[in-house]
CSV table of C-alpha atoms in Angstrom, one decimal:
chain,number,residue,atom,x,y,z
V,10,MET,CA,-2.4,-11.1,12.9
V,11,ASP,CA,0.9,-12.8,12.5
V,12,TYR,CA,3.4,-10.3,11.0
V,13,PRO,CA,5.4,-12.9,9.1
V,14,VAL,CA,2.2,-14.2,7.5
V,15,ILE,CA,1.2,-10.7,6.4
V,16,CYS,CA,4.6,-10.1,4.9
V,17,ARG,CA,4.5,-13.4,3.1
V,18,GLU,CA,1.2,-12.6,1.6
V,19,ALA,CA,2.3,-9.1,0.6
V,20,PHE,CA,5.3,-10.5,-1.3
V,21,ALA,CA,3.2,-13.3,-2.7
V,22,LEU,CA,0.8,-10.6,-4.1
V,23,VAL,CA,3.7,-8.8,-5.7
V,24,ASP,CA,5.1,-12.1,-7.1
V,25,ASP,CA,1.7,-13.1,-8.4
V,26,ILE,CA,1.2,-9.8,-10.2
V,27,SER,CA,4.6,-9.9,-11.8
V,28,ASN,CA,3.8,-13.5,-13.0
V,29,GLY,CA,0.6,-12.3,-14.6
V,30,ALA,CA,-1.7,-14.1,-12.2
V,31,PHE,CA,-4.3,-11.3,-12.5
V,32,ASN,CA,-4.2,-11.0,-16.3
V,33,ASN,CA,-7.6,-12.7,-16.7
V,34,ASP,CA,-9.2,-10.6,-14.0
V,35,PHE,CA,-7.7,-7.3,-15.2
V,36,SER,CA,-7.0,-8.0,-18.9
V,37,GLU,CA,-8.0,-4.4,-19.9
V,38,ARG,CA,-5.4,-3.0,-17.5
V,39,GLY,CA,-2.5,-5.5,-17.8
V,40,THR,CA,0.4,-6.6,-15.7
V,41,LEU,CA,2.4,-3.4,-16.0
V,42,ALA,CA,-0.5,-1.2,-14.8
V,43,THR,CA,-1.3,-3.6,-12.0
V,44,THR,CA,2.4,-3.5,-11.0
V,45,VAL,CA,2.5,0.3,-10.9
V,46,GLU,CA,-0.9,0.7,-9.2
V,47,VAL,CA,-0.7,-2.2,-6.7
V,48,ALA,CA,2.6,-4.0,-6.4
V,49,MET,CA,5.0,-1.1,-6.3
V,50,PRO,CA,3.0,0.8,-3.6
V,51,VAL,CA,2.7,-2.4,-1.5
V,52,LEU,CA,6.4,-2.9,-1.7
V,53,ALA,CA,7.0,0.7,-0.7
V,54,ILE,CA,4.7,0.3,2.3
V,55,PHE,CA,6.4,-2.8,3.6
V,56,ARG,CA,9.9,-1.3,3.0
V,57,GLN,CA,8.9,1.6,5.3
V,58,LEU,CA,7.0,-0.4,7.9
V,59,ASN,CA,8.4,-0.7,11.3
V,60,PRO,CA,6.3,-3.4,13.0
V,61,ASN,CA,7.4,-2.2,16.5
V,62,ASP,CA,6.2,1.4,15.9
V,63,PRO,CA,2.4,1.9,16.3
V,64,ASN,CA,2.5,5.1,14.1
V,65,SER,CA,4.3,3.1,11.3
V,66,ILE,CA,1.7,0.4,11.6
V,67,ALA,CA,-1.2,2.8,11.4
V,68,ASP,CA,0.3,4.6,8.4
V,69,ALA,CA,0.9,1.3,6.6
V,70,GLN,CA,-2.7,0.2,7.3
V,71,SER,CA,-4.1,3.5,6.1
V,72,ARG,CA,-2.1,3.3,2.9
V,73,LEU,CA,-2.9,-0.4,2.3
V,74,PHE,CA,-6.6,0.3,3.0
V,75,LYS,CA,-6.7,2.8,0.1
V,76,ILE,CA,-5.1,0.3,-2.3
V,77,ALA,CA,-7.3,-2.6,-1.0
V,78,SER,CA,-10.5,-0.5,-1.4
V,79,ALA,CA,-9.7,0.1,-5.0
V,80,GLU,CA,-8.3,-3.4,-5.7
V,81,GLN,CA,-10.6,-5.7,-3.8
V,82,GLY,CA,-10.2,-8.4,-6.5
V,83,VAL,CA,-6.5,-8.5,-5.8
V,84,PHE,CA,-6.6,-8.3,-2.0
V,85,SER,CA,-9.3,-10.9,-1.7
V,86,ARG,CA,-6.8,-13.6,-2.4
V,87,TYR,CA,-4.6,-12.7,0.5
V,88,PRO,CA,-6.7,-12.8,3.7
V,89,ALA,CA,-4.1,-11.8,6.2
V,90,LEU,CA,-2.9,-8.9,4.1
V,91,ALA,CA,-6.5,-7.8,3.6
V,92,SER,CA,-7.3,-8.1,7.3
V,93,PHE,CA,-4.2,-6.0,8.2
V,94,ALA,CA,-5.3,-3.4,5.7
V,95,LEU,CA,-8.7,-3.3,7.4
V,96,GLY,CA,-7.0,-2.5,10.7
V,97,GLU,CA,-6.5,-5.8,12.5
V,98,SER,CA,-3.6,-5.6,14.9
V,99,ILE,CA,-0.3,-7.5,14.2
V,100,VAL,CA,1.8,-9.8,16.4
V,101,VAL,CA,5.5,-9.6,15.9
V,102,GLN,CA,7.3,-12.7,17.0
């Protein structure tokens, strides 16, 4: 996986949530709850991720997997991010 692509998708996910892109899918929950349950944790993970540290990568993948497992409808729109969450290796260029 290409690290810049994964990062772009992570930030696109956050941007889409903040713009209400998932309101139809999760109308009962709403944008604020989706932001708290998905966007903020994803931002925290990428803020702490060191792509040159295998332990940091493993930790990020584990944390993303937990979120992706609970939020499949959100992550399905971001294939590189979902693949990374499922444990695919990354390439830092």
